Amino acid sequence: MNHIGISVTDINAALTWYREVLGFTILVAPVDVIVDNSTDMGILLSHMYPPEMKRVKMAHMTAGNGVGFELFQFIDPPTQRPNTTSFEYSRAETGGKQLSPVLTVFPGEIYQAVYCLDPFGNLVEVMATSYERQMSNRDPNVTSQGGGLTLTSRSSKSQQHALVDFHIYLLTLIVFVCGLR
């Protein structure tokens, strides 16, 4: 996967949150794009969005594992923030909320995850290992309920422990910043 993109109601606040909370790196600061035939990007976006779309802000970030993260803020017409009282969740003062405890994904393995909401209501899954490592040793005949991941022989035990220590720190940081349920 090259990158994923999400829409937010405040691109500057989103850049700050993803940089400060998840350690993302900003590659391209917000750019204002007119959705019409005057630029290559405007032409591309005019094929992606309905004719009502006139203006959008875009920014690009990267996660620690190198996957790109694109943010869109729709300016004209603007994105409407949903009425949060109609949802079953609320946002913490920091703008995010932890939804789950730190979970061990597969019993007996080092893979842990925690689920949060970002300030814009997007579900964020933070895993304590790289996606490639997690999925590369998976037995395709075993469902997630039964496990199926094994430790790779390419990593030493000390490397595995260092990885766990780092990700426990990261998960603790997420818990601290997003708050407890």
PDB file of C-alpha atoms in Angstrom:
ATOM      1  CA  MET A   1       0.000   0.000   0.000  1.00  0.00           C
ATOM      2  CA  ASN A   2       1.345   3.372  -0.965  1.00  0.00           C
ATOM      3  CA  HIS A   3      -0.900   5.522   1.233  1.00  0.00           C
ATOM      4  CA  ILE A   4      -4.344   5.950   2.735  1.00  0.00           C
ATOM      5  CA  GLY A   5      -6.434   9.100   2.827  1.00  0.00           C
ATOM      6  CA  ILE A   6      -9.072  10.380   5.216  1.00  0.00           C
ATOM      7  CA  SER A   7     -11.162  13.525   5.398  1.00  0.00           C
ATOM      8  CA  VAL A   8     -11.103  15.783   8.435  1.00  0.00           C
ATOM      9  CA  THR A   9     -12.903  18.974   9.407  1.00  0.00           C
ATOM     10  CA  ASP A  10      -9.716  20.830  10.471  1.00  0.00           C
ATOM     11  CA  ILE A  11      -6.577  19.869   8.560  1.00  0.00           C
ATOM     12  CA  ASN A  12      -4.206  21.886  10.762  1.00  0.00           C
ATOM     13  CA  ALA A  13      -5.536  20.314  13.957  1.00  0.00           C
ATOM     14  CA  ALA A  14      -5.311  16.878  12.318  1.00  0.00           C
ATOM     15  CA  LEU A  15      -1.682  17.452  11.285  1.00  0.00           C
ATOM     16  CA  THR A  16      -0.833  18.472  14.835  1.00  0.00           C
ATOM     17  CA  TRP A  17      -2.662  15.515  16.386  1.00  0.00           C
ATOM     18  CA  TYR A  18      -1.164  12.857  14.110  1.00  0.00           C
ATOM     19  CA  ARG A  19       2.328  14.378  14.471  1.00  0.00           C
ATOM     20  CA  GLU A  20       2.259  14.826  18.257  1.00  0.00           C
ATOM     21  CA  VAL A  21       0.269  11.737  19.249  1.00  0.00           C
ATOM     22  CA  LEU A  22       1.330   9.140  16.674  1.00  0.00           C
ATOM     23  CA  GLY A  23       4.685  10.580  15.611  1.00  0.00           C
ATOM     24  CA  PHE A  24       3.767  11.011  11.931  1.00  0.00           C
ATOM     25  CA  THR A  25       6.057  13.188   9.792  1.00  0.00           C
ATOM     26  CA  ILE A  26       4.619  15.993   7.667  1.00  0.00           C
ATOM     27  CA  LEU A  27       5.778  15.642   4.061  1.00  0.00           C
ATOM     28  CA  VAL A  28       3.601  18.306   2.418  1.00  0.00           C
ATOM     29  CA  ALA A  29       1.906  21.057   4.422  1.00  0.00           C
ATOM     30  CA  PRO A  30      -1.714  21.891   3.551  1.00  0.00           C
ATOM     31  CA  VAL A  31      -2.225  22.936  -0.069  1.00  0.00           C
ATOM     32  CA  ASP A  32      -5.401  24.648  -1.260  1.00  0.00           C
ATOM     33  CA  VAL A  33      -6.698  23.048  -4.474  1.00  0.00           C
ATOM     34  CA  ILE A  34      -9.431  24.454  -6.693  1.00  0.00           C
ATOM     35  CA  VAL A  35     -11.395  21.554  -8.192  1.00  0.00           C
ATOM     36  CA  ASP A  36     -11.598  22.567 -11.854  1.00  0.00           C
ATOM     37  CA  ASN A  37      -9.646  22.250 -15.096  1.00  0.00           C
ATOM     38  CA  SER A  38      -6.995  24.886 -14.251  1.00  0.00           C
ATOM     39  CA  THR A  39      -4.394  22.476 -12.769  1.00  0.00           C
ATOM     40  CA  ASP A  40      -3.512  18.804 -13.082  1.00  0.00           C
ATOM     41  CA  MET A  41      -4.598  18.179  -9.477  1.00  0.00           C
ATOM     42  CA  GLY A  42      -7.847  20.090 -10.053  1.00  0.00           C
ATOM     43  CA  ILE A  43      -8.575  17.923 -13.091  1.00  0.00           C
ATOM     44  CA  LEU A  44      -7.825  14.723 -11.146  1.00  0.00           C
ATOM     45  CA  LEU A  45     -10.057  15.767  -8.242  1.00  0.00           C
ATOM     46  CA  SER A  46     -12.856  16.802 -10.615  1.00  0.00           C
ATOM     47  CA  HIS A  47     -13.006  13.158 -11.739  1.00  0.00           C
ATOM     48  CA  MET A  48     -13.084  11.897  -8.145  1.00  0.00           C
ATOM     49  CA  TYR A  49     -15.690  14.207  -6.604  1.00  0.00           C
ATOM     50  CA  PRO A  50     -19.165  15.382  -7.600  1.00  0.00           C
ATOM     51  CA  PRO A  51     -19.554  18.683  -9.498  1.00  0.00           C
ATOM     52  CA  GLU A  52     -20.543  20.505  -6.282  1.00  0.00           C
ATOM     53  CA  MET A  53     -16.985  20.093  -4.984  1.00  0.00           C
ATOM     54  CA  LYS A  54     -15.165  23.363  -5.643  1.00  0.00           C
ATOM     55  CA  ARG A  55     -12.263  23.567  -3.179  1.00  0.00           C
ATOM     56  CA  VAL A  56     -10.296  21.170  -0.952  1.00  0.00           C
ATOM     57  CA  LYS A  57      -7.173  21.370   1.221  1.00  0.00           C
ATOM     58  CA  MET A  58      -4.752  18.455   1.099  1.00  0.00           C
ATOM     59  CA  ALA A  59      -1.704  17.497   3.176  1.00  0.00           C
ATOM     60  CA  HIS A  60       0.603  14.485   3.184  1.00  0.00           C
ATOM     61  CA  MET A  61       2.254  12.697   6.107  1.00  0.00           C
ATOM     62  CA  THR A  62       4.079   9.434   6.619  1.00  0.00           C
ATOM     63  CA  ALA A  63       3.828   6.926   9.443  1.00  0.00           C
ATOM     64  CA  GLY A  64       6.899   5.410  11.070  1.00  0.00           C
ATOM     65  CA  ASN A  65       6.663   2.369   8.800  1.00  0.00           C
ATOM     66  CA  GLY A  66       6.758   4.497   5.646  1.00  0.00           C
ATOM     67  CA  VAL A  67       3.080   4.231   4.694  1.00  0.00           C
ATOM     68  CA  GLY A  68       1.743   7.544   3.397  1.00  0.00           C
ATOM     69  CA  PHE A  69      -1.161   9.267   5.106  1.00  0.00           C
ATOM     70  CA  GLU A  70      -3.158  11.860   3.152  1.00  0.00           C
ATOM     71  CA  LEU A  71      -5.545  14.315   4.773  1.00  0.00           C
ATOM     72  CA  PHE A  72      -8.401  16.092   2.987  1.00  0.00           C
ATOM     73  CA  GLN A  73     -10.386  19.026   4.332  1.00  0.00           C
ATOM     74  CA  PHE A  74     -13.334  19.872   2.121  1.00  0.00           C
ATOM     75  CA  ILE A  75     -13.722  23.663   2.020  1.00  0.00           C
ATOM     76  CA  ASP A  76     -16.446  24.276  -0.583  1.00  0.00           C
ATOM     77  CA  PRO A  77     -18.752  22.715   0.283  1.00  0.00           C
ATOM     78  CA  PRO A  78     -17.437  22.145   3.815  1.00  0.00           C
ATOM     79  CA  THR A  79     -17.525  18.853   5.647  1.00  0.00           C
ATOM     80  CA  GLN A  80     -20.146  18.885   8.359  1.00  0.00           C
ATOM     81  CA  ARG A  81     -19.078  17.483  11.708  1.00  0.00           C
ATOM     82  CA  PRO A  82     -21.642  14.909  12.879  1.00  0.00           C
ATOM     83  CA  ASN A  83     -23.712  15.631  15.949  1.00  0.00           C
ATOM     84  CA  THR A  84     -21.660  13.693  18.479  1.00  0.00           C
ATOM     85  CA  THR A  85     -24.554  13.441  20.922  1.00  0.00           C
ATOM     86  CA  SER A  86     -26.129  10.995  18.487  1.00  0.00           C
ATOM     87  CA  PHE A  87     -23.160   8.616  18.696  1.00  0.00           C
ATOM     88  CA  GLU A  88     -22.248   6.173  21.435  1.00  0.00           C
ATOM     89  CA  TYR A  89     -18.864   7.791  22.050  1.00  0.00           C
ATOM     90  CA  SER A  90     -17.488  11.101  23.228  1.00  0.00           C
ATOM     91  CA  ARG A  91     -14.135  12.704  22.598  1.00  0.00           C
ATOM     92  CA  ALA A  92     -11.612  13.376  25.346  1.00  0.00           C
ATOM     93  CA  GLU A  93     -10.285  16.894  25.909  1.00  0.00           C
ATOM     94  CA  THR A  94      -7.190  16.000  23.887  1.00  0.00           C
ATOM     95  CA  GLY A  95      -9.413  15.336  20.911  1.00  0.00           C
ATOM     96  CA  GLY A  96      -9.085  11.568  20.981  1.00  0.00           C
ATOM     97  CA  LYS A  97     -10.457   8.675  22.968  1.00  0.00           C
ATOM     98  CA  GLN A  98      -9.146   5.239  23.773  1.00  0.00           C
ATOM     99  CA  LEU A  99     -11.790   2.659  22.888  1.00  0.00           C
ATOM    100  CA  SER A 100     -10.115  -0.534  24.060  1.00  0.00           C
ATOM    101  CA  PRO A 101      -7.617  -1.691  26.629  1.00  0.00           C
ATOM    102  CA  VAL A 102      -4.228  -2.797  25.317  1.00  0.00           C
ATOM    103  CA  LEU A 103      -5.100  -6.154  23.756  1.00  0.00           C
ATOM    104  CA  THR A 104      -2.926  -9.173  23.031  1.00  0.00           C
ATOM    105  CA  VAL A 105      -4.026 -10.023  19.514  1.00  0.00           C
ATOM    106  CA  PHE A 106      -2.929 -13.652  19.506  1.00  0.00           C
ATOM    107  CA  PRO A 107      -2.417 -15.451  22.850  1.00  0.00           C
ATOM    108  CA  GLY A 108       1.215 -16.268  23.555  1.00  0.00           C
ATOM    109  CA  GLU A 109       2.528 -13.804  20.962  1.00  0.00           C
ATOM    110  CA  ILE A 110       4.064 -10.331  21.249  1.00  0.00           C
ATOM    111  CA  TYR A 111       1.446  -8.652  19.064  1.00  0.00           C
ATOM    112  CA  GLN A 112      -0.560  -6.079  20.954  1.00  0.00           C
ATOM    113  CA  ALA A 113      -3.078  -3.484  19.806  1.00  0.00           C
ATOM    114  CA  VAL A 114      -5.092  -0.600  21.161  1.00  0.00           C
ATOM    115  CA  TYR A 115      -8.008   1.121  19.442  1.00  0.00           C
ATOM    116  CA  CYS A 116      -8.642   4.877  19.642  1.00  0.00           C
ATOM    117  CA  LEU A 117     -10.673   7.575  17.959  1.00  0.00           C
ATOM    118  CA  ASP A 118      -8.835  10.535  16.504  1.00  0.00           C
ATOM    119  CA  PRO A 119     -10.373  14.009  17.025  1.00  0.00           C
ATOM    120  CA  PHE A 120     -12.371  13.535  13.819  1.00  0.00           C
ATOM    121  CA  GLY A 121     -14.076  10.265  14.749  1.00  0.00           C
ATOM    122  CA  ASN A 122     -11.807   7.981  12.694  1.00  0.00           C
ATOM    123  CA  LEU A 123     -10.976   4.646  14.271  1.00  0.00           C
ATOM    124  CA  VAL A 124      -7.209   4.313  14.734  1.00  0.00           C
ATOM    125  CA  GLU A 125      -5.668   0.895  15.345  1.00  0.00           C
ATOM    126  CA  VAL A 126      -2.168   0.994  16.845  1.00  0.00           C
ATOM    127  CA  MET A 127      -0.336  -2.321  16.539  1.00  0.00           C
ATOM    128  CA  ALA A 128       2.807  -3.230  18.457  1.00  0.00           C
ATOM    129  CA  THR A 129       4.588  -4.619  15.413  1.00  0.00           C
ATOM    130  CA  SER A 130       4.990  -3.838  11.754  1.00  0.00           C
ATOM    131  CA  TYR A 131       2.179  -5.029   9.508  1.00  0.00           C
ATOM    132  CA  GLU A 132       4.628  -6.909   7.307  1.00  0.00           C
ATOM    133  CA  ARG A 133       6.059  -8.824  10.259  1.00  0.00           C
ATOM    134  CA  GLN A 134       2.635  -9.574  11.702  1.00  0.00           C
ATOM    135  CA  MET A 135       1.212 -10.965   8.481  1.00  0.00           C
ATOM    136  CA  SER A 136       4.304 -12.607   6.944  1.00  0.00           C
ATOM    137  CA  ASN A 137       4.289 -15.554   9.346  1.00  0.00           C
ATOM    138  CA  ARG A 138       0.544 -16.075   9.424  1.00  0.00           C
ATOM    139  CA  ASP A 139      -0.885 -19.493   8.672  1.00  0.00           C
ATOM    140  CA  PRO A 140      -3.622 -18.755   6.100  1.00  0.00           C
ATOM    141  CA  ASN A 141      -5.631 -21.750   7.348  1.00  0.00           C
ATOM    142  CA  VAL A 142      -6.024 -20.351  10.877  1.00  0.00           C
ATOM    143  CA  THR A 143      -8.641 -17.726  11.696  1.00  0.00           C
ATOM    144  CA  SER A 144      -7.952 -14.765  13.937  1.00  0.00           C
ATOM    145  CA  GLN A 145      -9.961 -16.397  16.738  1.00  0.00           C
ATOM    146  CA  GLY A 146      -7.476 -19.234  16.926  1.00  0.00           C
ATOM    147  CA  GLY A 147      -4.210 -17.407  16.521  1.00  0.00           C
ATOM    148  CA  GLY A 148      -1.827 -18.306  13.768  1.00  0.00           C
ATOM    149  CA  LEU A 149       1.182 -16.039  14.150  1.00  0.00           C
ATOM    150  CA  THR A 150       4.605 -17.355  15.013  1.00  0.00           C
ATOM    151  CA  LEU A 151       7.818 -15.587  15.940  1.00  0.00           C
ATOM    152  CA  THR A 152      10.172 -15.207  13.034  1.00  0.00           C
ATOM    153  CA  SER A 153      13.514 -16.979  13.309  1.00  0.00           C
ATOM    154  CA  ARG A 154      15.219 -13.931  11.740  1.00  0.00           C
ATOM    155  CA  SER A 155      14.868 -11.924  14.947  1.00  0.00           C
ATOM    156  CA  SER A 156      16.846 -12.573  18.080  1.00  0.00           C
ATOM    157  CA  LYS A 157      15.088 -12.693  21.438  1.00  0.00           C
ATOM    158  CA  SER A 158      16.775  -9.417  22.449  1.00  0.00           C
ATOM    159  CA  GLN A 159      15.458  -7.734  19.283  1.00  0.00           C
ATOM    160  CA  GLN A 160      11.977  -9.058  20.045  1.00  0.00           C
ATOM    161  CA  HIS A 161      12.163  -7.760  23.626  1.00  0.00           C
ATOM    162  CA  ALA A 162      13.419  -4.356  22.442  1.00  0.00           C
ATOM    163  CA  LEU A 163      10.525  -4.210  19.984  1.00  0.00           C
ATOM    164  CA  VAL A 164       8.042  -5.100  22.711  1.00  0.00           C
ATOM    165  CA  ASP A 165       9.539  -2.506  25.083  1.00  0.00           C
ATOM    166  CA  PHE A 166       9.300   0.211  22.424  1.00  0.00           C
ATOM    167  CA  HIS A 167       5.721  -0.653  21.528  1.00  0.00           C
ATOM    168  CA  ILE A 168       4.640  -0.905  25.156  1.00  0.00           C
ATOM    169  CA  TYR A 169       6.019   2.628  25.517  1.00  0.00           C
ATOM    170  CA  LEU A 170       4.069   3.676  22.395  1.00  0.00           C
ATOM    171  CA  LEU A 171       0.861   2.056  23.629  1.00  0.00           C
ATOM    172  CA  THR A 172       1.328   3.683  27.052  1.00  0.00           C
ATOM    173  CA  LEU A 173       1.743   7.039  25.320  1.00  0.00           C
ATOM    174  CA  ILE A 174      -1.490   6.495  23.382  1.00  0.00           C
ATOM    175  CA  VAL A 175      -3.320   5.558  26.591  1.00  0.00           C
ATOM    176  CA  PHE A 176      -1.966   8.672  28.310  1.00  0.00           C
ATOM    177  CA  VAL A 177      -2.770  11.059  25.470  1.00  0.00           C
ATOM    178  CA  CYS A 178      -6.135   9.605  24.468  1.00  0.00           C
ATOM    179  CA  GLY A 179      -7.247   8.977  28.034  1.00  0.00           C
ATOM    180  CA  LEU A 180      -8.987   5.997  29.524  1.00  0.00           C
ATOM    181  CA  ARG A 181     -12.575   5.070  28.825  1.00  0.00           C
TER     182      ARG A 181
END
